[in-house]
Short mmCIF file of C-alpha atoms and ligand atoms in Angstrom, two decimals:
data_model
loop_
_atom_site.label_atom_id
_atom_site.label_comp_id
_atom_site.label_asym_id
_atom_site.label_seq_id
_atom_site.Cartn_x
_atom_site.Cartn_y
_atom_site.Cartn_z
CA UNK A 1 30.41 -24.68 4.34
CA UNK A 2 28.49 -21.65 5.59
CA UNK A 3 25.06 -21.91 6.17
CA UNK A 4 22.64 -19.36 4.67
CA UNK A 5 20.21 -17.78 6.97
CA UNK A 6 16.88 -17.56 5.77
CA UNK A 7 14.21 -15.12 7.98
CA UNK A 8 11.52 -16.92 8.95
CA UNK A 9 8.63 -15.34 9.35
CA UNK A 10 5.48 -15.97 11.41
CA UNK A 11 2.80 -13.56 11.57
CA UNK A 12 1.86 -14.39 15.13
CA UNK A 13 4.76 -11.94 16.52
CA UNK A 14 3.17 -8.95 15.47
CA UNK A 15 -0.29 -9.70 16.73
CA UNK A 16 -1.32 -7.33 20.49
CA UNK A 17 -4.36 -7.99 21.81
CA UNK A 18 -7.24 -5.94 24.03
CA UNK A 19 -5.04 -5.83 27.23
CA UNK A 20 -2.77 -3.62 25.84
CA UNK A 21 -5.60 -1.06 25.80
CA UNK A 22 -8.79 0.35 28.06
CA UNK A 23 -12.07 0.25 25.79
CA UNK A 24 -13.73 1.50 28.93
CA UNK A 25 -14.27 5.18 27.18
CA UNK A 26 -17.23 6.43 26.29
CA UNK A 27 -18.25 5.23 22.48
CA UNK A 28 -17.24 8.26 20.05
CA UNK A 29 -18.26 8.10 16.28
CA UNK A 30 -17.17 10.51 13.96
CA UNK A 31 -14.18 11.45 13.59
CA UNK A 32 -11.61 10.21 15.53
CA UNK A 33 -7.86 12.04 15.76
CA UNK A 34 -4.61 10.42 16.91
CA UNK A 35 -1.88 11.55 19.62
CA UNK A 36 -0.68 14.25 16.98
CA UNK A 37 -3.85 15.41 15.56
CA UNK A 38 -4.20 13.39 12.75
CA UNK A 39 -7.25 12.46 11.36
CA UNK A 40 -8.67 8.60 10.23
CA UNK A 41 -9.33 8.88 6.10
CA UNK A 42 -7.31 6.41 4.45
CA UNK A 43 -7.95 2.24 4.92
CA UNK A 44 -5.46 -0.08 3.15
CA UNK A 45 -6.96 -3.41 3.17
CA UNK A 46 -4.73 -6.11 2.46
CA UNK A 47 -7.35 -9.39 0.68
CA UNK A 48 -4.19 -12.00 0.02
CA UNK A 49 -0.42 -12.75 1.37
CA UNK A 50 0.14 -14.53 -1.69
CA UNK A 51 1.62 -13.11 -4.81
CA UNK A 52 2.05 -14.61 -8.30
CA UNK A 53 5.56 -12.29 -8.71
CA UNK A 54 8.74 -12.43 -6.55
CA UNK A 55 9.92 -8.52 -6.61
CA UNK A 56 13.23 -8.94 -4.24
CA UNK A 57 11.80 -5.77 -2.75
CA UNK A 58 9.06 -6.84 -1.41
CA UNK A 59 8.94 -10.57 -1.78
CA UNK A 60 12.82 -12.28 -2.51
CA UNK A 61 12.39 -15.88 -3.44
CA UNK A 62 14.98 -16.86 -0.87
CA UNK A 63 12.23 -16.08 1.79
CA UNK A 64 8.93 -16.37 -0.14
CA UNK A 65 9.88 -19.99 -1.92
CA UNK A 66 8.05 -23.17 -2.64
CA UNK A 67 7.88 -24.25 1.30
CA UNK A 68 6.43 -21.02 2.52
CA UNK A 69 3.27 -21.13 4.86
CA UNK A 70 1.08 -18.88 3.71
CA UNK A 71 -1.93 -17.84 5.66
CA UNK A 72 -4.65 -20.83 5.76
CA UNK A 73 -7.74 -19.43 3.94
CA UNK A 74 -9.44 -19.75 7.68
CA UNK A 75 -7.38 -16.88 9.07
CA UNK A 76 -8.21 -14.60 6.19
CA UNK A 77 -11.11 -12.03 6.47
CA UNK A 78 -14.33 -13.53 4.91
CA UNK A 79 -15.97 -10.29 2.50
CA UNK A 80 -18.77 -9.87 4.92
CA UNK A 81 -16.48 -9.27 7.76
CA UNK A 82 -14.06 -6.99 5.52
CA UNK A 83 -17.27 -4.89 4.67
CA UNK A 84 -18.29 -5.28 8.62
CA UNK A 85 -15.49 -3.98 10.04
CA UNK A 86 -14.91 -1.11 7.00
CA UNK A 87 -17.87 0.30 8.02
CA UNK A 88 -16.54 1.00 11.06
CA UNK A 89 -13.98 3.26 9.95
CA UNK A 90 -16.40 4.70 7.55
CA UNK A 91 -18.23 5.71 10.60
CA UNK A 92 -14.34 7.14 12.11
CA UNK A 93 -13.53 9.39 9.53
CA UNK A 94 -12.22 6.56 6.29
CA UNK A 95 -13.05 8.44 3.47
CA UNK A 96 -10.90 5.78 0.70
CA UNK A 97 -10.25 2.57 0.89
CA UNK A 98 -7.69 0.71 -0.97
CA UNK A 99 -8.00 -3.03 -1.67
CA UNK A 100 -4.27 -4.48 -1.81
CA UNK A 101 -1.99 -7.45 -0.80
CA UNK A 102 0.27 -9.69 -1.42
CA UNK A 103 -1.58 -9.50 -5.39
CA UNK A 104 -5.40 -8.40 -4.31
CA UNK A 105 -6.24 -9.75 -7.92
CA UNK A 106 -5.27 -13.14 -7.01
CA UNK A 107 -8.40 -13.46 -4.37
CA UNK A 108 -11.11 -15.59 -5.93
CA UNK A 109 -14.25 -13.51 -6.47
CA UNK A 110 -12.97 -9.93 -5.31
CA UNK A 111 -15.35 -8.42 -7.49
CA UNK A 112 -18.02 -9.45 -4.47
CA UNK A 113 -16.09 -8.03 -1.93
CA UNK A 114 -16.37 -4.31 -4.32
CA UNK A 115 -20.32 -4.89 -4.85
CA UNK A 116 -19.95 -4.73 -0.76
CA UNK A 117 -18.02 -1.67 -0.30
CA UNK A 118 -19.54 -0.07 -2.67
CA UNK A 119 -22.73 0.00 -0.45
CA UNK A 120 -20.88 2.14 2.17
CA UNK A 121 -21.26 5.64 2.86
CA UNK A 122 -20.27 8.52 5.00
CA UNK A 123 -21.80 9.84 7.35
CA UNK A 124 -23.00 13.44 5.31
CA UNK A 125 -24.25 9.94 2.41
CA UNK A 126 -21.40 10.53 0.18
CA UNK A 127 -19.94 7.57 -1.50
CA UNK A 128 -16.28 6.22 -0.56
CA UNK A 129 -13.23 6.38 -2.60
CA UNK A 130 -12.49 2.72 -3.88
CA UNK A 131 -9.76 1.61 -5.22
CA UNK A 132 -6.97 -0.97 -5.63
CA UNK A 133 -3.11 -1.53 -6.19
CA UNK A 134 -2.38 -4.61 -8.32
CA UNK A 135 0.91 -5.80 -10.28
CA UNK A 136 -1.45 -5.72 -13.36
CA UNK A 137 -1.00 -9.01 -14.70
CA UNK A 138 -4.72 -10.21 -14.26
CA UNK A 139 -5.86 -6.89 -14.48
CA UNK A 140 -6.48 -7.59 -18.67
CA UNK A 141 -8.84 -10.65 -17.64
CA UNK A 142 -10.65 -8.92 -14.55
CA UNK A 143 -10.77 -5.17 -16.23
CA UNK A 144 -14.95 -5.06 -17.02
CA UNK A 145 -15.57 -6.72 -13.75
CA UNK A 146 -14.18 -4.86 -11.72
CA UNK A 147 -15.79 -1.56 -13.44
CA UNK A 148 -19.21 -3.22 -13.18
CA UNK A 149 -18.57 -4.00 -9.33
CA UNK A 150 -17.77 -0.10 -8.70
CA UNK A 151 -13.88 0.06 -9.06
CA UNK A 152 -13.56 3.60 -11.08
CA UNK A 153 -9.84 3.87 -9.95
CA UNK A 154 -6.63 1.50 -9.99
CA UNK A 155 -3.18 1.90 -9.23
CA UNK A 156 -1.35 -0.47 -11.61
CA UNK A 157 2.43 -1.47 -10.14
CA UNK A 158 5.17 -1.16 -13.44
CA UNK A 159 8.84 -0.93 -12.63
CA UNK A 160 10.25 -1.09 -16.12
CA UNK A 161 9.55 -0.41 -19.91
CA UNK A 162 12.67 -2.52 -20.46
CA UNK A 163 11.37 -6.55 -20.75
CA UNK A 164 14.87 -7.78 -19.73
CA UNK A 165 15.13 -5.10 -16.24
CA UNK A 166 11.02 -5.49 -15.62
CA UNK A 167 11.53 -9.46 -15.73
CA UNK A 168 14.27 -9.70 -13.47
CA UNK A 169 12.81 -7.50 -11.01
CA UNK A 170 8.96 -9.26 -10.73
CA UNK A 171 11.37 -12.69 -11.03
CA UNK A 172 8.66 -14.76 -12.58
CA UNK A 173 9.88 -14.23 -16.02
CA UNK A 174 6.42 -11.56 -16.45
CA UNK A 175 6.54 -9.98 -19.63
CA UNK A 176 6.23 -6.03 -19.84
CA UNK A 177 3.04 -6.21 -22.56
CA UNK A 178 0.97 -7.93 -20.43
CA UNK A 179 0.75 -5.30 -17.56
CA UNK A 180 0.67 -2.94 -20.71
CA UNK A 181 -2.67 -4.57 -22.14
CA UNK A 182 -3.95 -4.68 -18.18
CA UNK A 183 -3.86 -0.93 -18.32
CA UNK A 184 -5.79 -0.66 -21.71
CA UNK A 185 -8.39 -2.96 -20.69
CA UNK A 186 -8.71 -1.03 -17.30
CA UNK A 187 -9.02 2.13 -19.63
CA UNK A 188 -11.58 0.55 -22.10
CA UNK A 189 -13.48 -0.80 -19.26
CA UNK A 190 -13.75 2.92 -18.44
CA UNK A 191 -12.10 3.07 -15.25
CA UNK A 192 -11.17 6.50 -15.63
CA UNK A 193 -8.52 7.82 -12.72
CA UNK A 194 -5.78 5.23 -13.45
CA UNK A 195 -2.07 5.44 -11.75
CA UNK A 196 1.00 3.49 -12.03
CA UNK A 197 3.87 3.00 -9.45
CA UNK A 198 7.07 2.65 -10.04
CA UNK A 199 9.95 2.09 -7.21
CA UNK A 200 12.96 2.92 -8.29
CA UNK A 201 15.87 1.44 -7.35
CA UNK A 202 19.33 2.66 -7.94
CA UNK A 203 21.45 1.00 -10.29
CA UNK A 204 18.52 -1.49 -10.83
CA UNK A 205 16.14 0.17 -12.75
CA UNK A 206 17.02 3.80 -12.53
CA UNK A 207 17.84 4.06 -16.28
CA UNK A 208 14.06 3.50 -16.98
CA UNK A 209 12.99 6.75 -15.59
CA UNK A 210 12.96 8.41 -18.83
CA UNK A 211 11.49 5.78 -21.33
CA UNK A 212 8.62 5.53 -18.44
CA UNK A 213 8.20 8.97 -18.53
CA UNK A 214 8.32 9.72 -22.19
CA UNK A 215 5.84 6.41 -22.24
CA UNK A 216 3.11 7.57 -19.85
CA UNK A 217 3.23 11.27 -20.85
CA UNK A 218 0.10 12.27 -22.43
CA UNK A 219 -1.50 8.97 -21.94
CA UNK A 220 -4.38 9.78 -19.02
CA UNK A 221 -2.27 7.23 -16.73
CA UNK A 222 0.02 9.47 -13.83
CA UNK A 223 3.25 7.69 -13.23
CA UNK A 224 4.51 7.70 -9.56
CA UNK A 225 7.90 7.34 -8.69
CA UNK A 226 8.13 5.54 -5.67
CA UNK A 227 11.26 5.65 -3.43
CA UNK A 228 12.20 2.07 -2.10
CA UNK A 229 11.94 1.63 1.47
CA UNK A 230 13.05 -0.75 4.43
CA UNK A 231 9.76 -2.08 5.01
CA UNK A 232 9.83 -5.82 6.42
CA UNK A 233 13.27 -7.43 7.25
CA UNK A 234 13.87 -9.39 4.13
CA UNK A 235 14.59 -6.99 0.78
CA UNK A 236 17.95 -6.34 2.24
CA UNK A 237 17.05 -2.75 2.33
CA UNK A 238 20.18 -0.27 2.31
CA UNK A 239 20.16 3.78 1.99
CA UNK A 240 22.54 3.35 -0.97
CA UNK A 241 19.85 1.90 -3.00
CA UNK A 242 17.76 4.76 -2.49
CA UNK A 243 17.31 7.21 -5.22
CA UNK A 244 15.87 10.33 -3.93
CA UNK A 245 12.68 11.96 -5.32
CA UNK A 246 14.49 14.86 -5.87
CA UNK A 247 17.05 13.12 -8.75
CA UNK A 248 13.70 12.03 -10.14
CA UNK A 249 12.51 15.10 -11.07
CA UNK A 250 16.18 16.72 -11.57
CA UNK A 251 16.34 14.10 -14.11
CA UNK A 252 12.98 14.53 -15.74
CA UNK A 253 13.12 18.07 -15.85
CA UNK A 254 16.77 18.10 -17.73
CA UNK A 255 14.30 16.89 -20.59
CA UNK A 256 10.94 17.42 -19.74
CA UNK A 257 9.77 20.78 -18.21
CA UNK A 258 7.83 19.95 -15.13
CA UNK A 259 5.48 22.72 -12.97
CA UNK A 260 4.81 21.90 -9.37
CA UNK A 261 1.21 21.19 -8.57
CA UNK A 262 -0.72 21.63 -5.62
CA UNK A 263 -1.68 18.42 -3.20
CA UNK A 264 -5.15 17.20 -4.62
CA UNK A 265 -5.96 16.07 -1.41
CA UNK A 266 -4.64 16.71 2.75
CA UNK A 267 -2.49 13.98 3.67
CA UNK A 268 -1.71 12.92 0.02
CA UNK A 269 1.46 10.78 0.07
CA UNK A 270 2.85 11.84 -3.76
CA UNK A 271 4.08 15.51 -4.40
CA UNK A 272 2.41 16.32 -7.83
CA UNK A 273 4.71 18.05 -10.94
CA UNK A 274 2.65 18.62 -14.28
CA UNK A 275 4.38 18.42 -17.72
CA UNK A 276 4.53 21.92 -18.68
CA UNK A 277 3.81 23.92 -22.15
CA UNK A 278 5.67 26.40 -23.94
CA UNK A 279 4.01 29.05 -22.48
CA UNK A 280 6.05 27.03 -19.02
CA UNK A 281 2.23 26.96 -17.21
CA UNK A 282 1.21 23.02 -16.87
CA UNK A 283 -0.27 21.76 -19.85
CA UNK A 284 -3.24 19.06 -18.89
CA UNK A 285 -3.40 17.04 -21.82
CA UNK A 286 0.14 16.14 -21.13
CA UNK A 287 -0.62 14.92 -17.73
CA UNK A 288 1.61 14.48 -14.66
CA UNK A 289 4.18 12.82 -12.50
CA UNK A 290 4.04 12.19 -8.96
CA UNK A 291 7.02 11.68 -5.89
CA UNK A 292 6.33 9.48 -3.44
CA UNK A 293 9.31 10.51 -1.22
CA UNK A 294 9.08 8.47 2.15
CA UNK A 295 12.26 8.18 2.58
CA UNK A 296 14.05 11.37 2.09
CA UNK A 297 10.86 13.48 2.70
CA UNK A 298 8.91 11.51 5.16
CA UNK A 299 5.63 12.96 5.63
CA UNK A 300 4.29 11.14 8.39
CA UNK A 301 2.98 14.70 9.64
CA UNK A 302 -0.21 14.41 7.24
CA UNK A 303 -0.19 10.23 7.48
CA UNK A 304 -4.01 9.61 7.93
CA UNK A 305 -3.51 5.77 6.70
CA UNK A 306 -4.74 2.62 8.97
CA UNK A 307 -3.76 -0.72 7.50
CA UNK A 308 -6.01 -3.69 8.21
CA UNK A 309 -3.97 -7.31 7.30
CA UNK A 310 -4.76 -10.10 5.52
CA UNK A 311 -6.29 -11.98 8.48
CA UNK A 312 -7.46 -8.81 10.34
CA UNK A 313 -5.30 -7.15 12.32
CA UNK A 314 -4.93 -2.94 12.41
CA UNK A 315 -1.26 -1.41 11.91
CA UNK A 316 -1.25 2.09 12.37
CA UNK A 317 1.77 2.47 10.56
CA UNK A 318 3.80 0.22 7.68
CA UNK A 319 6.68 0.05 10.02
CA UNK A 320 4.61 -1.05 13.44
CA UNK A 321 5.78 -3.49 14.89
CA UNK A 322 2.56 -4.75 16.18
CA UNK A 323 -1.05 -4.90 14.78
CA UNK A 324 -4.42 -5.11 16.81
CA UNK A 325 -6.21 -8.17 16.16
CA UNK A 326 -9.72 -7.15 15.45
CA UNK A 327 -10.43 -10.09 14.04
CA UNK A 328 -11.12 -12.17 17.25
CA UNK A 329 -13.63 -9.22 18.16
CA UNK A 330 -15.08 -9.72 14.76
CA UNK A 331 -15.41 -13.39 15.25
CA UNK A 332 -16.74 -13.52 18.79
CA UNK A 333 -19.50 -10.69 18.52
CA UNK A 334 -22.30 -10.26 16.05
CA UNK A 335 -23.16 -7.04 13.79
CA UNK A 336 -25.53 -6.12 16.51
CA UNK A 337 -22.63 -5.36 18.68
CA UNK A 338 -20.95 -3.67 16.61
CA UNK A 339 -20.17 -0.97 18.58
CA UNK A 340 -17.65 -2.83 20.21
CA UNK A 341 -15.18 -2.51 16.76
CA UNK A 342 -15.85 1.44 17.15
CA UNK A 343 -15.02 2.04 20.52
CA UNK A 344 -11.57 -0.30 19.79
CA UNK A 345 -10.99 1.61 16.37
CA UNK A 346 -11.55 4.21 18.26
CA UNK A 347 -8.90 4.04 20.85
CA UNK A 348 -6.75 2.44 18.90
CA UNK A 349 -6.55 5.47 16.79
CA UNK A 350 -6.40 7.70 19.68
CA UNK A 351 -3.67 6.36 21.17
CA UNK A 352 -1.60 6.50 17.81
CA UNK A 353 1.89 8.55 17.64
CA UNK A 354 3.74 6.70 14.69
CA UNK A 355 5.84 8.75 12.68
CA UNK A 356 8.58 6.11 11.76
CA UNK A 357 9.87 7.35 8.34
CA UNK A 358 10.40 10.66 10.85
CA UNK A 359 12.79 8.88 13.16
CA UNK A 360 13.88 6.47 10.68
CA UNK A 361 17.95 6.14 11.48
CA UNK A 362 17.12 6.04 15.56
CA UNK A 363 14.60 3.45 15.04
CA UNK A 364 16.79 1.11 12.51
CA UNK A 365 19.96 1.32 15.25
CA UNK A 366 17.19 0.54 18.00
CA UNK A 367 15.58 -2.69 16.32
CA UNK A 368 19.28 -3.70 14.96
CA UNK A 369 20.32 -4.12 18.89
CA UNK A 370 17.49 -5.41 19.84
CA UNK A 371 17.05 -7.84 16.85
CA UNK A 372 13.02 -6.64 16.34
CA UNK A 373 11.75 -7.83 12.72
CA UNK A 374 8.48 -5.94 10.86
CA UNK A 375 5.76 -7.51 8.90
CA UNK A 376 5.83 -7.68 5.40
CA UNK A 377 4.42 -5.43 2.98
CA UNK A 378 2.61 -8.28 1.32
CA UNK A 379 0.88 -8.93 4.49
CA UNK A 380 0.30 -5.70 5.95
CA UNK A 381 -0.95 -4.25 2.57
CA UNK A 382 1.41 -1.75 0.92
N1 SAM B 1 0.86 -6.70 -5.61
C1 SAM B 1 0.31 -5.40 -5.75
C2 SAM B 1 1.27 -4.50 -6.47
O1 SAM B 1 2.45 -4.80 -6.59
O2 SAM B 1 0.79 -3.45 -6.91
C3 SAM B 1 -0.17 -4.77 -4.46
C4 SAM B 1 0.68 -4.96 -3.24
S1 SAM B 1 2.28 -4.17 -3.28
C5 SAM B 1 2.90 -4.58 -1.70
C6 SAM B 1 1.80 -2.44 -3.15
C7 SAM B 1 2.82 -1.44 -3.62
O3 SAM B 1 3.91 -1.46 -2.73
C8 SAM B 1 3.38 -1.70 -4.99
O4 SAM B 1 3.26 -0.53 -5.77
C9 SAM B 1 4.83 -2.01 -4.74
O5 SAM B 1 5.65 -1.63 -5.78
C10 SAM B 1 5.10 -1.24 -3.47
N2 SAM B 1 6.22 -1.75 -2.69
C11 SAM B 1 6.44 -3.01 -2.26
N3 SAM B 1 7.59 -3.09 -1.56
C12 SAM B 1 8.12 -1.83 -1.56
C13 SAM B 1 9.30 -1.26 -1.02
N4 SAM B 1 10.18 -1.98 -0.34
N5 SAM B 1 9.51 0.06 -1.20
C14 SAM B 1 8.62 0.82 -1.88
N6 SAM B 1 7.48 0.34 -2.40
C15 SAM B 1 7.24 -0.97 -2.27
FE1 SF4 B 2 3.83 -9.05 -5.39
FE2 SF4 B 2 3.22 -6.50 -5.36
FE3 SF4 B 2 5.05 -7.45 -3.70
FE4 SF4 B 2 5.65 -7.37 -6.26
S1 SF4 B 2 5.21 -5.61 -4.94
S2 SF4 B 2 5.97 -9.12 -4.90
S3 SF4 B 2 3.69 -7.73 -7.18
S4 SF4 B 2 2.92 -7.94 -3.66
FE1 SF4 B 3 2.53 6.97 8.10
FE2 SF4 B 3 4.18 5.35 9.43
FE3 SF4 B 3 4.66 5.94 6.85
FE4 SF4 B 3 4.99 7.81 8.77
S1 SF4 B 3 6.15 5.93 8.54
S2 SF4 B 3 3.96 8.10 6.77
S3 SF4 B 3 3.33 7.26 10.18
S4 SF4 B 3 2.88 4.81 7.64
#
């Protein structure tokens, strides 16, 4: 009988430490600009590893089963030293922060961890951008609380409108309506800038384009159409599966007039297309669409996105194969040294020249030989 390899995965292999770096610079604040130029803005903060679906994209049950080791609640990042060490890339250039996971929503008492961030501010005393990516299906339960801790935005994960292709994809049996009522509580709650995500996958849930479409047009939510990517080394990733951005909108368009629409924002990771009117101009009650293309478009050019893991480490790219453990920094100083955090943010930033999705096919053939594995979206924060 064969025997059926299962990845195992241990978080430790990804972890560098201080060595690899000199902190001995002078301490800069403000903001901070990598090897190409590219500013600090966006934080990605991943809360949980643990998920209550099994998407094979991101999480297959093969890997992620009943005997996986998650992270002991020790390793995670308590709130106060989330907030602590936000602040320092507050004070680097982070203009938004994203809460995420593994299911963000599944971390007891998150609604503390908001009241916290919400206290941050730049530099000039503007407020930061806050807001979260969640599969939805606590969102229904959570929805005032999370408006009266500060959240005013949400990105709410839906792959299908189809029960039958959305349950076999989140592979917990997780009906459709439920993520459905999530996003009307979110709205009645008044969280007003709500988004949903959808990866598609060819010849998985590719034939759901349209009824998602028709579904979210008009309704105040913008539906992103996310191109699946090899991130990790277990969803079995291959380019075949891909459906480029560019079908998307060929596709939408065939029955929906769409207008292009400019970037709302530098370094803004979805291209924008409005539904348009007869007059053909973009009508805003009907609302828009957005392509995330990072496969076939990558636009690690503009990428101004740090990701900070479950238990603390920075990954300057989803694809790194290494993160910088600021947690042992956080855990061995006190907020009156502080400044040690900056200076390390600092330089790791500096010394940044990721641009994976760029070099994509050279880098895949590299890491094949040499057998290198990624971490997980769940744990890096997606
Ligand atoms: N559990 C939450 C959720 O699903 O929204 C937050 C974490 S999840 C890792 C963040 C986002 O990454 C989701 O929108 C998910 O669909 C997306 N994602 C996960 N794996 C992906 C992949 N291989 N390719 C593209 N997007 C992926
Ligand atoms: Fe969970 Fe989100 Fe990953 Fe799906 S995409 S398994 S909901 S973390
Ligand atoms: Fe940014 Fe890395 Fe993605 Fe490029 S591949 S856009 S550098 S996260």
């Amino acid at each position: 009988m064969l025997a059926r390899v299962i990845p195992l995965l241990d978080h430790r292999q990804f972890v560098e430490r201080q060595s690899a770096h000199s902190f001995a610079e002078p301490l800069v604040t403000g903001e901070v600009r990598d090897r190409l130029q590219r500013p600090l803005r966006d934080l990605r903060i991943s809360v949980t590893d643990r998920c209550n679906f099994r998407c094979a994209y991101c999480m297959p049950k093969e890997v992620f089963g009943s005997d996986y080791q998650y992270l002991p609640h020790s390793s995670l990042l308590s709130f106060e030293e989330i907030t602590r060490v936000a602040r320092q890339f507050v004070a680097l250039g982070v203009r938004k922060i994203r809460l995420t996971g593994g299911e963000p929503l599944l971390r007891k008492n998150l609604e503390e961890l908001l009241v916290q961030l919400t206290t941050l501010n730049t530099p000039d005393g503007d407020a930061i951008d806050l807001t979260m990516t969640t599969n939805g299906s606590l969102l229904a339960r959570k929805a005032v609380a999370l408006k009266a801790a500060g959240l005013n935005r949400v990105t709410v994960s839906l792959d299908a409108l189809d029960d039958r292709v959305f349950k076999r994809m989140n592979d917990v049996d997780f009906p459709v309506a439920k993520v459905l009522d999530g996003i009307e509580a979110a709205q009645a709650a008044g969280i007003t800038n709500i988004k949903v995500n959808m990866v598609v996958q060819r010849g998985v849930n590719d034939q759901q384009i349209m009824p998602m479409a028709r579904f979210f047009q008009g309704s105040g939510v913008a539906l992103r159409f996310i191109e699946f990517m090899d991130v990790g080394s277990t969803n079995g990733w291959n380019m075949d599966a891909v459906l480029p951005s560019e079908a998307v909108i060929r596709t939408i368009s065939e029955h929906m007039p769409l207008v292009r629409l400019q970037a709302s924002a530098a370094g803004e990771t979805a291209q924008r297309w409005g539904y348009a009117g007869p007059n053909g101009q973009h009508q805003p009650s009907l609302g828009e669409i957005g392509v995330i293309s990072s496969v076939t478009q990558a636009f690690c050019g503009d990428c101004n996105r740090a990701r900070l893991s479950t238990e603390g480490r920075l990954f300057t790219c989803l694809f790194a194969g290494q993160g910088f453990d600021l947690r042992h920094i956080l855990r061995g100083t006190t907020t009156a040294e502080d400044e040690q955090l900056t200076r390390v943010i600092n330089s790791v930033w500096r010394g940044r020249a990721d641009r994976y999705s760029q070099m994509r096919s050279s880098v895949r053939q590299q890491n094949n030989s040499t057998h290198q594995r990624r971490p997980e979206m769940s744990y890096i924060g997606g």
